[in-house]
XYZ file of C-alpha atoms in Angstrom:
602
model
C 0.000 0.000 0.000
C 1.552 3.357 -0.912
C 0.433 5.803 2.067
C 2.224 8.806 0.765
C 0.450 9.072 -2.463
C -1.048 12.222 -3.162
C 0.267 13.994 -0.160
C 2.219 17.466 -0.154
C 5.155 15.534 1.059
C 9.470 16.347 0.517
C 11.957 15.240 3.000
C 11.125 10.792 3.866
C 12.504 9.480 6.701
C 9.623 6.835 7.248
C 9.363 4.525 4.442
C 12.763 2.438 5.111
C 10.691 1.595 8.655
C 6.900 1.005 7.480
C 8.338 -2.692 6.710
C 9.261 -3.285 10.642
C 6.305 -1.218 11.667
C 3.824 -3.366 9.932
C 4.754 -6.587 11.195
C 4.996 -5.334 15.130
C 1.613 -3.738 14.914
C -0.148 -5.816 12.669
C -2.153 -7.295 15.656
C -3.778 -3.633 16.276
C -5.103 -3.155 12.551
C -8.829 -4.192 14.029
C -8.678 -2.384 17.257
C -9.697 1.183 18.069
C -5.979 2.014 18.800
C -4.823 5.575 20.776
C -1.566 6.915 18.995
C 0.776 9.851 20.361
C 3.330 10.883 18.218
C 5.820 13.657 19.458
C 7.521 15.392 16.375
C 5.295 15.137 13.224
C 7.043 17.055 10.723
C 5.333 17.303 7.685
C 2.741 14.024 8.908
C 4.166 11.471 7.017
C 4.594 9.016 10.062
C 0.749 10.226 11.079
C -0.506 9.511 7.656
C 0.735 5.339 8.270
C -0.768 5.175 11.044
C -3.832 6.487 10.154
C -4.323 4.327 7.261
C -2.627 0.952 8.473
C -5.000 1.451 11.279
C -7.955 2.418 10.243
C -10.038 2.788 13.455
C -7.131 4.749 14.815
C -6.808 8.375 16.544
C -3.779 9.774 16.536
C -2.508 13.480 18.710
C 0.107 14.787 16.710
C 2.520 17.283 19.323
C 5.158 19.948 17.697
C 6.036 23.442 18.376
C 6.419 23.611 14.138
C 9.174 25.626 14.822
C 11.621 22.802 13.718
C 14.482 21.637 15.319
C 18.363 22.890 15.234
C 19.031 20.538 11.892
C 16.294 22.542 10.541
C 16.957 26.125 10.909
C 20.448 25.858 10.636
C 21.949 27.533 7.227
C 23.103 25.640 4.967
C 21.945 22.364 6.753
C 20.591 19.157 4.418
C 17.855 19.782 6.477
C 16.598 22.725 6.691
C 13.461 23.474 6.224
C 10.708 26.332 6.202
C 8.571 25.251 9.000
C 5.643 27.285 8.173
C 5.704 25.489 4.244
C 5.986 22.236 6.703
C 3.305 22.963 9.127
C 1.055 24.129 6.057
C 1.869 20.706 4.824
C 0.958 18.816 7.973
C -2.421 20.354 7.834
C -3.172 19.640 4.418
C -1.987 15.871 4.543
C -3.905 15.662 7.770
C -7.387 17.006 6.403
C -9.126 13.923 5.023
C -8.354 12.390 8.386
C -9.711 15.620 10.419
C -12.185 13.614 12.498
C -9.369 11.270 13.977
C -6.803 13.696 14.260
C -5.785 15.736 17.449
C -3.208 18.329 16.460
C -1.352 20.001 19.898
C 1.256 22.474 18.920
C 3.468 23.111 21.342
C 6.704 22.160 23.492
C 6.619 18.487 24.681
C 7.622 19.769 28.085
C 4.047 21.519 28.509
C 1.378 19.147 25.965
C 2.626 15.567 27.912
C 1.613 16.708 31.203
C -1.596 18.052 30.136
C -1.885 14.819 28.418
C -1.521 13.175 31.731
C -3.601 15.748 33.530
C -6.202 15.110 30.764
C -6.256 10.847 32.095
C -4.993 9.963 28.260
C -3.597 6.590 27.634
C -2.279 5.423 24.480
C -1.314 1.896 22.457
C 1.364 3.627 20.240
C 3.907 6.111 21.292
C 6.215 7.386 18.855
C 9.290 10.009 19.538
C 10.197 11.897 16.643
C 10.798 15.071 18.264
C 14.264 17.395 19.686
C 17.198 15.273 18.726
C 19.035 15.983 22.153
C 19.788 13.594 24.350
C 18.298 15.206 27.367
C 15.074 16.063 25.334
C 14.774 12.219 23.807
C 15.273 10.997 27.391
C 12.846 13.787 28.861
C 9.793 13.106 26.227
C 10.407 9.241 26.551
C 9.895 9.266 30.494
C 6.836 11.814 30.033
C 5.240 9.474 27.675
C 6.078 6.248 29.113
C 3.610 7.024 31.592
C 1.013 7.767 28.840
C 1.532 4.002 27.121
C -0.515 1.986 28.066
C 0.251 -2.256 29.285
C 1.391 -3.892 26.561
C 1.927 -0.662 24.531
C 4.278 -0.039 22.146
C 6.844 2.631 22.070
C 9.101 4.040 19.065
C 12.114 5.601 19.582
C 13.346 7.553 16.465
C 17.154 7.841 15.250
C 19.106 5.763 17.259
C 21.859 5.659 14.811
C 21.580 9.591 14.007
C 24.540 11.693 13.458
C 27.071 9.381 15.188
C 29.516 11.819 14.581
C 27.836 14.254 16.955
C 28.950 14.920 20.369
C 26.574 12.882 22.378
C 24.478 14.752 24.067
C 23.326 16.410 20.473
C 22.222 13.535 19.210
C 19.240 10.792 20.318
C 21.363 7.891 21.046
C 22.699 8.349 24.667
C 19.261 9.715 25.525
C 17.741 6.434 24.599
C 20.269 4.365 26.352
C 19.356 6.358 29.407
C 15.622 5.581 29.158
C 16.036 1.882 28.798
C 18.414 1.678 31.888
C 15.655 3.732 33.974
C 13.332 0.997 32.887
C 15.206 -1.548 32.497
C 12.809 -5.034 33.417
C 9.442 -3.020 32.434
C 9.411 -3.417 28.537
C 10.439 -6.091 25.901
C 12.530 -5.072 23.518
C 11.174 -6.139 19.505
C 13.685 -4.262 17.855
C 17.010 -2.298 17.654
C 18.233 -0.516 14.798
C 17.634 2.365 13.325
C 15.067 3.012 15.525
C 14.168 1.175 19.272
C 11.177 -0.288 19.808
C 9.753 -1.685 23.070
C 6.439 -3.297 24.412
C 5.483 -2.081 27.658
C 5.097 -5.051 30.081
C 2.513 -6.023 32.614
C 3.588 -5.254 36.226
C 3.457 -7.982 38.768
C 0.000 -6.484 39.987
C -1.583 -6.246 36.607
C -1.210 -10.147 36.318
C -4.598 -10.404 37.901
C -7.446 -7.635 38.392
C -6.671 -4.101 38.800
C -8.458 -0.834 39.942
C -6.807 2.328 38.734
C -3.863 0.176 38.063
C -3.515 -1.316 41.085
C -3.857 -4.990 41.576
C -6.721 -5.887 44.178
C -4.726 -8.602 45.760
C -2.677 -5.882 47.235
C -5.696 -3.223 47.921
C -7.798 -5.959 49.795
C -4.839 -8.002 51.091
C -6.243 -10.895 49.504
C -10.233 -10.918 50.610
C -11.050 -9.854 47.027
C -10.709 -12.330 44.178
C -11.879 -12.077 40.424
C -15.223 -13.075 39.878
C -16.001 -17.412 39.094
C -17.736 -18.400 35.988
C -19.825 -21.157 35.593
C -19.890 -22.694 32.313
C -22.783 -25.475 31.966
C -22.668 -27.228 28.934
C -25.795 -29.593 28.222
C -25.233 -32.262 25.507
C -28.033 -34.323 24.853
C -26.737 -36.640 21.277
C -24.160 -33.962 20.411
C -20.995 -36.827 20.840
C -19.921 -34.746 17.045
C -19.518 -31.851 18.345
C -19.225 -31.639 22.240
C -15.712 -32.185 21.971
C -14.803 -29.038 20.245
C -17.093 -27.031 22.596
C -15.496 -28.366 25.627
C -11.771 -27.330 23.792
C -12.684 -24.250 23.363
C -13.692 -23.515 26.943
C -10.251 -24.855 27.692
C -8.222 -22.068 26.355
C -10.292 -18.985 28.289
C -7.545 -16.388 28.504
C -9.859 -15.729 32.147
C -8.859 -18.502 33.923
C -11.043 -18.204 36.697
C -14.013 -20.484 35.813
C -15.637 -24.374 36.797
C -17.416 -25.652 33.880
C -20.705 -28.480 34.490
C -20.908 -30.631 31.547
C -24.111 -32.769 32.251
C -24.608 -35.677 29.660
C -28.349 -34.682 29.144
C -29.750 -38.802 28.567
C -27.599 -39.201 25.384
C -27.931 -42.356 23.807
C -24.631 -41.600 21.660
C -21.247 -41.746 22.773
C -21.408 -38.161 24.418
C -20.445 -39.419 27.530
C -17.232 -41.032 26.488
C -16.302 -38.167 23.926
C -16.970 -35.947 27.174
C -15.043 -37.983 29.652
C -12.008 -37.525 27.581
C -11.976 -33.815 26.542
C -12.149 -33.458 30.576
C -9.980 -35.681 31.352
C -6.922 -34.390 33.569
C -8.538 -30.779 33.902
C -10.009 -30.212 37.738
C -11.709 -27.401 36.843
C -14.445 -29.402 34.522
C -16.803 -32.395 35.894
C -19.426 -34.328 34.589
C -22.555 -34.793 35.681
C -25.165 -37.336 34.216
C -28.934 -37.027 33.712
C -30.246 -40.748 33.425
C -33.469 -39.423 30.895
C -33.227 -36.193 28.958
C -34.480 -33.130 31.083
C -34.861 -30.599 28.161
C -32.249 -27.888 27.790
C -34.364 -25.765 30.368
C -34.827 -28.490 32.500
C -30.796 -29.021 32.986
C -30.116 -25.635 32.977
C -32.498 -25.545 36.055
C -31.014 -28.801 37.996
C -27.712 -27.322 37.175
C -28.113 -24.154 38.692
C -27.753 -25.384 42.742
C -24.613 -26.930 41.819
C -22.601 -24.132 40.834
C -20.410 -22.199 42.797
C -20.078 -19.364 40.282
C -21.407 -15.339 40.269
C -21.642 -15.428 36.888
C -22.904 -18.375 34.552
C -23.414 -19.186 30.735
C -25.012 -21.867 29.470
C -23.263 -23.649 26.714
C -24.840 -25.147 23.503
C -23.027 -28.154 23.146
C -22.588 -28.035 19.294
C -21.243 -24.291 19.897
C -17.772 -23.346 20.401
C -16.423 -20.854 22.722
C -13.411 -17.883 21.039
C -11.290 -17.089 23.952
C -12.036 -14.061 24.626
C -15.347 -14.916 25.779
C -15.369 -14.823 29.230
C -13.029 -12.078 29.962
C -15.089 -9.966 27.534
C -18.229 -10.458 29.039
C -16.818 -10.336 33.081
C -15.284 -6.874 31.719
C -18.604 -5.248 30.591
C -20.545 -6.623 33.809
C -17.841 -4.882 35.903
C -17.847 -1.596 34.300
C -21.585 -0.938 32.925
C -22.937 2.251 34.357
C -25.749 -0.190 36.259
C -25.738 -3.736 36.771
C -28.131 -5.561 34.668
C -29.296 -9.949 34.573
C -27.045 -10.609 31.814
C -24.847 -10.170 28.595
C -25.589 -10.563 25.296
C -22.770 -10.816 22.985
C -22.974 -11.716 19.178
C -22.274 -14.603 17.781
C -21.068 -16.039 14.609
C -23.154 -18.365 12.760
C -21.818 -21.647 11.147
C -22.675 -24.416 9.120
C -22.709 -28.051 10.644
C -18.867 -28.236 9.752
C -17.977 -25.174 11.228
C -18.048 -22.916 8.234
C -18.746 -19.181 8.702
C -22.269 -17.961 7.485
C -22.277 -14.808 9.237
C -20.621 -12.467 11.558
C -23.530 -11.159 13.458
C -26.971 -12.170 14.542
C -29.801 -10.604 12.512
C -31.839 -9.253 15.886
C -28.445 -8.175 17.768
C -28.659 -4.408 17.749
C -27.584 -1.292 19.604
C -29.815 0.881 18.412
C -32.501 0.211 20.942
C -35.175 2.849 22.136
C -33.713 4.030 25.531
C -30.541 1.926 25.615
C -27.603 3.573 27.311
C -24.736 3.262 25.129
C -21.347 2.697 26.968
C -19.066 1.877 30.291
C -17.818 3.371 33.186
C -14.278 5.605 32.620
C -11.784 2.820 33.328
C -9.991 4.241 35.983
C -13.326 3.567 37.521
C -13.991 -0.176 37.283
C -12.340 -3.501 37.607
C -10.064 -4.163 35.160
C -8.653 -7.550 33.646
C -5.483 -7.940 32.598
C -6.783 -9.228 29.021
C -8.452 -6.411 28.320
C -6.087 -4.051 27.219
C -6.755 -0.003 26.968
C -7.837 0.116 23.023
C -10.004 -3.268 23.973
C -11.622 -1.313 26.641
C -12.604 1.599 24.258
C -14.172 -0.614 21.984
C -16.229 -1.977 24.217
C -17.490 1.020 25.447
C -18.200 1.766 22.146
C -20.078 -1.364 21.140
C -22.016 -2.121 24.540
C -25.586 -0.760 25.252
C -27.455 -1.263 28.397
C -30.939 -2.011 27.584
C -33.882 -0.994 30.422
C -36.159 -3.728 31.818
C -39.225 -2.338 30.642
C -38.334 -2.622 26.984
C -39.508 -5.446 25.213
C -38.963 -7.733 22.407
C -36.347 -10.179 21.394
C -33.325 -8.426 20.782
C -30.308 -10.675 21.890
C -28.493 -13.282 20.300
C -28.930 -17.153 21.428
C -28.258 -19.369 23.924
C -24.542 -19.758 24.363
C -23.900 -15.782 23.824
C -25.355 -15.190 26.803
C -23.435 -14.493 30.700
C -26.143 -14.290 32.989
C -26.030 -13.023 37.122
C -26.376 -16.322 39.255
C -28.396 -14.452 41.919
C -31.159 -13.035 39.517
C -31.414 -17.102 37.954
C -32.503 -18.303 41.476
C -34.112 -15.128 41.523
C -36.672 -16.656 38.177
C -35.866 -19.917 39.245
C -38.663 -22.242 37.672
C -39.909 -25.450 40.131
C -36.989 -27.217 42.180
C -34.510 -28.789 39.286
C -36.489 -31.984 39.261
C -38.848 -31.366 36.477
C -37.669 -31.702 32.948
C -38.336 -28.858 30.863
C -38.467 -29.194 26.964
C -37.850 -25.708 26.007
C -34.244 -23.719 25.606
C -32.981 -22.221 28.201
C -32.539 -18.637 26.966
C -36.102 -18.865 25.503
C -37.000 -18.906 29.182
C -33.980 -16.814 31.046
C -33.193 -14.136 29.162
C -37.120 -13.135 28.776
C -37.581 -13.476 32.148
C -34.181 -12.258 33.854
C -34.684 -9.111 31.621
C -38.103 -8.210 32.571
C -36.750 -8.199 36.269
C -33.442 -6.698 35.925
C -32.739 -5.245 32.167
C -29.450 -6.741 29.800
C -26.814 -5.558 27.825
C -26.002 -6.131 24.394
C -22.293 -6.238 23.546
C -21.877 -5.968 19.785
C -18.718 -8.443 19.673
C -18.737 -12.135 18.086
C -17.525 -13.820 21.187
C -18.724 -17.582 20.069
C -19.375 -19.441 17.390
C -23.057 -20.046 16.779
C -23.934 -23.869 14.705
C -26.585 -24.284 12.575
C -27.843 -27.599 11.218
C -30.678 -30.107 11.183
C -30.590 -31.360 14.386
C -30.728 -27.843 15.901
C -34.513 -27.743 16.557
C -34.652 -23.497 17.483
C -33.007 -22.800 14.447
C -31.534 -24.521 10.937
C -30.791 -21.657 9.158
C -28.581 -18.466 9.132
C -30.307 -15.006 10.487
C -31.616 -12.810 7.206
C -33.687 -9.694 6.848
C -37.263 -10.932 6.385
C -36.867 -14.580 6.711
C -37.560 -16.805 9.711
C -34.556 -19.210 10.747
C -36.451 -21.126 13.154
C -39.271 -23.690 12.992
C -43.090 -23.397 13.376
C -43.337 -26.039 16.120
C -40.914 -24.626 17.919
C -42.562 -20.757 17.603
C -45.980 -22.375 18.748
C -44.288 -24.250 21.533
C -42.349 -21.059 22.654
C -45.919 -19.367 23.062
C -47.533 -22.054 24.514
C -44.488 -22.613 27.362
C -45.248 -18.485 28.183
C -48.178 -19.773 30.155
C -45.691 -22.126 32.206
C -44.100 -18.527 32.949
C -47.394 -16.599 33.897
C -48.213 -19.715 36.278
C -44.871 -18.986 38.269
C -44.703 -15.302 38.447
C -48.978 -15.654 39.930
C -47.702 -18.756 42.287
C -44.350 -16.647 43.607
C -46.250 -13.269 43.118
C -45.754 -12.294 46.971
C -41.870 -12.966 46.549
C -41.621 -10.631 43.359
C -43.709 -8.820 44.746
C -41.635 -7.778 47.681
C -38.636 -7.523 44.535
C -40.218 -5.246 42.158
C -43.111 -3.831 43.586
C -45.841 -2.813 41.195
C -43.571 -3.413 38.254
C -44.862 -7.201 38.699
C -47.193 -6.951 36.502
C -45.490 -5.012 33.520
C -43.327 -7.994 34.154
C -45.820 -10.219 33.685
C -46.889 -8.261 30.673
C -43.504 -8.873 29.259
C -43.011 -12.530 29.512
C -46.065 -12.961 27.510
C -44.079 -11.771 24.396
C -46.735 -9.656 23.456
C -47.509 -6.838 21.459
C -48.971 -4.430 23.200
C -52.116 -4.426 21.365
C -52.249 -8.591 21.183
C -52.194 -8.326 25.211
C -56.218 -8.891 25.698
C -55.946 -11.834 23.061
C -53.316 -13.253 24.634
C -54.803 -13.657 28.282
C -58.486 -14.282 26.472
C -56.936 -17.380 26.524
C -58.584 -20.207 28.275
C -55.336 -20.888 29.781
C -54.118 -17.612 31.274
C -58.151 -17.476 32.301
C -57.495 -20.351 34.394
C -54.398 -19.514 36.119
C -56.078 -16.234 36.857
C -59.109 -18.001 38.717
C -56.812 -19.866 40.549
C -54.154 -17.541 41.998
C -56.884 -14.963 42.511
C -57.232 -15.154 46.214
C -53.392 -14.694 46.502
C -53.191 -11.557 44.359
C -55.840 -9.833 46.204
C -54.053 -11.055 49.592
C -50.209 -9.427 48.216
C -51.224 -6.641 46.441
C -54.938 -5.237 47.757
C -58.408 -5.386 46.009
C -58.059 -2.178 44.177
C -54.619 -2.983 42.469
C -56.329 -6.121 41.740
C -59.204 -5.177 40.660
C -57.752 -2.230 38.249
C -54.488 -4.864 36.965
C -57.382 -7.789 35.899
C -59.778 -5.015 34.460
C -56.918 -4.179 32.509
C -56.457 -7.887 30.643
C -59.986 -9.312 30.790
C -63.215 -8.509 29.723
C -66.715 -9.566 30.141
C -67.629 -13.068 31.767
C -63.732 -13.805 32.306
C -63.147 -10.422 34.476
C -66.174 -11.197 36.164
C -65.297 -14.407 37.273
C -62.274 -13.271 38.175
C -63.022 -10.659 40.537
C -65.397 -13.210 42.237
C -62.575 -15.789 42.676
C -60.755 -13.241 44.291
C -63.243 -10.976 46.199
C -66.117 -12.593 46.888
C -69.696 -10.733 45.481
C -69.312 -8.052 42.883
C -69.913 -4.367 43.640
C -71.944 -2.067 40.950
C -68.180 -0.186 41.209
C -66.857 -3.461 39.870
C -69.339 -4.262 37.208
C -68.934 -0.273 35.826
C -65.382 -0.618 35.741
C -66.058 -4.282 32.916
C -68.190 -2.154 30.912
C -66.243 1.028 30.922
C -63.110 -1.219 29.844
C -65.593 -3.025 27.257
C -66.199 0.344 25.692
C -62.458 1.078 25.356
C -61.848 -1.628 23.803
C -64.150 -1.393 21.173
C -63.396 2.814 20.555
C -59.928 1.661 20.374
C -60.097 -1.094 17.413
C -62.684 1.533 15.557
C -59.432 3.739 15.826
């Protein structure tokens, strides 16, 4: 790629490094990377960067006022530095948007930098050729790189024939004995480049930079995942999915496999993906419980704060659970779970997409964002450019929205105290029904999600998958019509729970019970009524009646059934739960009969 084409360029000093460059930051091409450079000359350097990483920002510092090779007489380098900061603007234009320019000394834009709480993946020091300049803008910056940043330091090799202290060499030298241990060292020529290592407290969980082993003295640890994989005939595949739990970079994690009643040779492919690993057990279901139904046994066996439930023909990218533990410790409010995306895949693991059709940000009233990061929890994995990108690509949805709008099953991280919270029955009933279909409609209604818009697993599609057999497009359905009408049908499952534990949610959420209840229907707004004209919801009504009059009083009763039923059902109702009618109660069904009826005329 020729980055200099077209640019209002003279003097290059750049090109003989862009080979060197490439290769030692080719892992940041993808990431929303921070760049300082100090010295910019004329931009060619900035105008690299900018395009060999394209979701880069880059603050250009220089005083423009050029540097003793350049206003010396007669020098090979001398320059006019208003031609050269003319220049810098104009190459810099197309990029305007990404591009921070700060002229001025080094000695007064680093510390404002700092001041300002900047932290950066690339340093590069271009600037005064000194030695006690190089050494002064590479100790003012070093504490602007971020962990595992890199740092370039310009014209080692320059003017050997200078005395040394006006030339960069012996102010480099300096540098790297000051912090000598703290950086890697990827190349020396030319130029010096070093990574920035991890300190011995950044090996685990850090707050401000310090590592919480030494702020708590040891009575605060990183948070466990639970990983519960349920295999039910999935010998083919459970293998890989168990493989690629293996290599979390977050360690911190026990992971449930529960042989679901296979009748394949799950349990042996199982038994030997596991073997030798303490952190994995199996557990074995003698008849198939449903997905649901294991999911729900599971979930007083775990140890874990956080848990996901694993789709055994799914596969896990490593980054998984250190992504998803990052955004739950640094959204602006805590919320039931995480929804990453997913990529889908054919039954041999072939990519079909990158992203989950209903997976979107742009929700009405989402909160788009984290906490500042000086704020939160921080893993070690997640470096400073990671972090920004996930601010950038996380949105906090509100309870009371509604709708399907996460991706499925395995994507999901969920709070273990808000499952127990929904938890369905005592772990002894089999349930055939997914177990997001159930959690994440439920867990959201109580306590809102998050959707992080980041492939973080690998999503399988094939016959056998009975929710869905084909990729996610734009105006076609990917599951199945038995399993739509058994999705509604299992709602009513949901409506008998939250009625039979209303006096515990109750006490939870207040009057937002029944907007919850509203929301696990799945509902429309406007498809409501229909929906609980069912004989079914009619039912469960007339039975829990007594209770919901005893937790929440006869008026919120009376107004909440008025509000779903009409006619002989709302009548019956009201009896099963108060006893004789009053002509108050018998208004109040034909008043809601009537606004009904102006409302469909409408």
């Amino acid at each position: 790629m020729n980055y200099f084409e077209g640019r209002s360029l003279t003097h290059d000093w750049t090109s003989f490094h862009l080979e060197v460059w490439e290769s030692l930051l080719r892992d940041k091409v993808h990431s929303a990377t921070e760049v300082l450079e100090v010295g910019s000359f004329e931009g060619r350097s900035a105008l690299f960067f900018l395009q060999f990483l394209p979701k880069s920002r880059i603050i250009c510092v220089d005083t423009f006022e050029g540097g003793i090779e350049h206003i010396t007489a007669g020098s090979e380098h001398a320059a006019d530095m208003a031609d050269v900061e003319a220049r810098f603007d104009h190459n810099m234009k197309p990029f305007a948007a990404r591009v921070d320019r700060r002229k001025g000394a080094s000695i007064d834009v680093l510390p404002q930098l700092r001041t300002e709480e900047r932290v950066f993946d690339i340093v590069y020091i271009d600037g005064d050729h000194r030695a006690a300049s190089v050494f002064a803008d590479a100790s003012l910056c070093w504490t602007l790189l971020d962990h595992a940043g890199v740092m370039i330091l310009d014209d080692y090799r320059w003017k050997l024939d200078y005395p040394v202290t006006e030339r960069p060499a012996a102010g480099i030298d300096a540098f790297l004995q000051e912090i000598d241990g703290d950086f890697d060292l990827l190349h020396k020529g030319e130029q010096v480049i070093i990574r920035k290592k991890l300190p011995a407290a950044a090996s685990g969980i850090t707050l401000g930079g310090r590592g919480i082993d030494g702020l708590a003295g040891g009575a605060l640890v990183a948070p466990l995942v639970s990983f519960v994989v349920i295999a039910w005939n999935y010998g083919r595949y459970v293998g890989a999915t168990i493989d690629s739990i293996r290599k979390q970079d977050y360690p911190h994690f026990e992971c449930i496999v529960i042989d679901n009643g296979s009748t394949d040779d799950s349990a042996e492919v199982i038994a030997r993906h596991i073997d030798g690993d303490s952190r994995f057990r199996l557990e074995t279901l003698p008849q198939n419980h449903g997905q649901l139904g294991a999911a729900l046994w599971a979930l007083d066996k775990i140890k874990g704060g956080f848990v996901s439930f694993i789709d055994a023909d799914d596969v896990l990218f490593e980054n998984y659970a250190s992504t998803h533990i990052q955004v739950h410790m640094a959204l602006p409010r805590s919320v039931a779970f995480t929804s990453a995306n997913v990529a889908e895949m054919d039954v041999d693991g072939n990519a079909l997409s990158s992203s989950y059709l209903h997976h979107k940000l742009e929700r009405k009233d989402a909160v788009r964002g984290l906490r500042p990061a000086q704020t939160v929890l921080r893993l070690p994995t997640i470096s400073a450019s990671t972090y920004r990108f996930l601010a950038d690509n996380t949105a906090s949805v509100p309870r009371w929205q509604q709708g399907w709008f996460w991706a499925p099953g395995t994507a999901n991280m969920f709070r273990a105290s808000v499952l127990r919270l929904v938890m369905l029955g005592d772990g002894s009933k089999p349930y055939m029904h997914p177990a997001d279909g159930y959690f994440n409609v439920v867990s959201h209604a109580f306590a809102g999600s998050a959707l992080v818009n980041v492939p973080l697993s690998g999503y399988r599609l094939h016959p056998s998958n009975y929710y869905a057999v084909s990729e996610s497009i734009d105006g076609l359905r990917g599951g199945t019509a038995a399993f739509a009408k058994k999705s509604r049908d299992f709602t009513y499952e949901t409506i008998d729970l939250l009625l039979r534990e209303c006096e515990r949610y109750a006490w939870a959420i207040g009057t937002d019970f029944w907007s919850v209840l509203d929301q696990v229907t799945r509902q429309e707004r406007q498809m409501l009524r229909p929906y609980f004209a069912d004989e079914r919801a009619f039912q469960l009504f007339m039975h829990h009646a007594p209770k919901l009059v005893a937790v929440f009083g006869r008026r919120v009763f009376r107004r909440q059934v008025v509000a779903r039923f009409s006619g002989c059902q709302a009548r019956a109702i009201l009896r099963a739960g108060l006893g004789r009618l009053t002509l108050c109660d018998h208004w109040k069904i034909i008043s809601s009969r009537h606004r009904i009826r102006r409302s469909k005329q409408k």
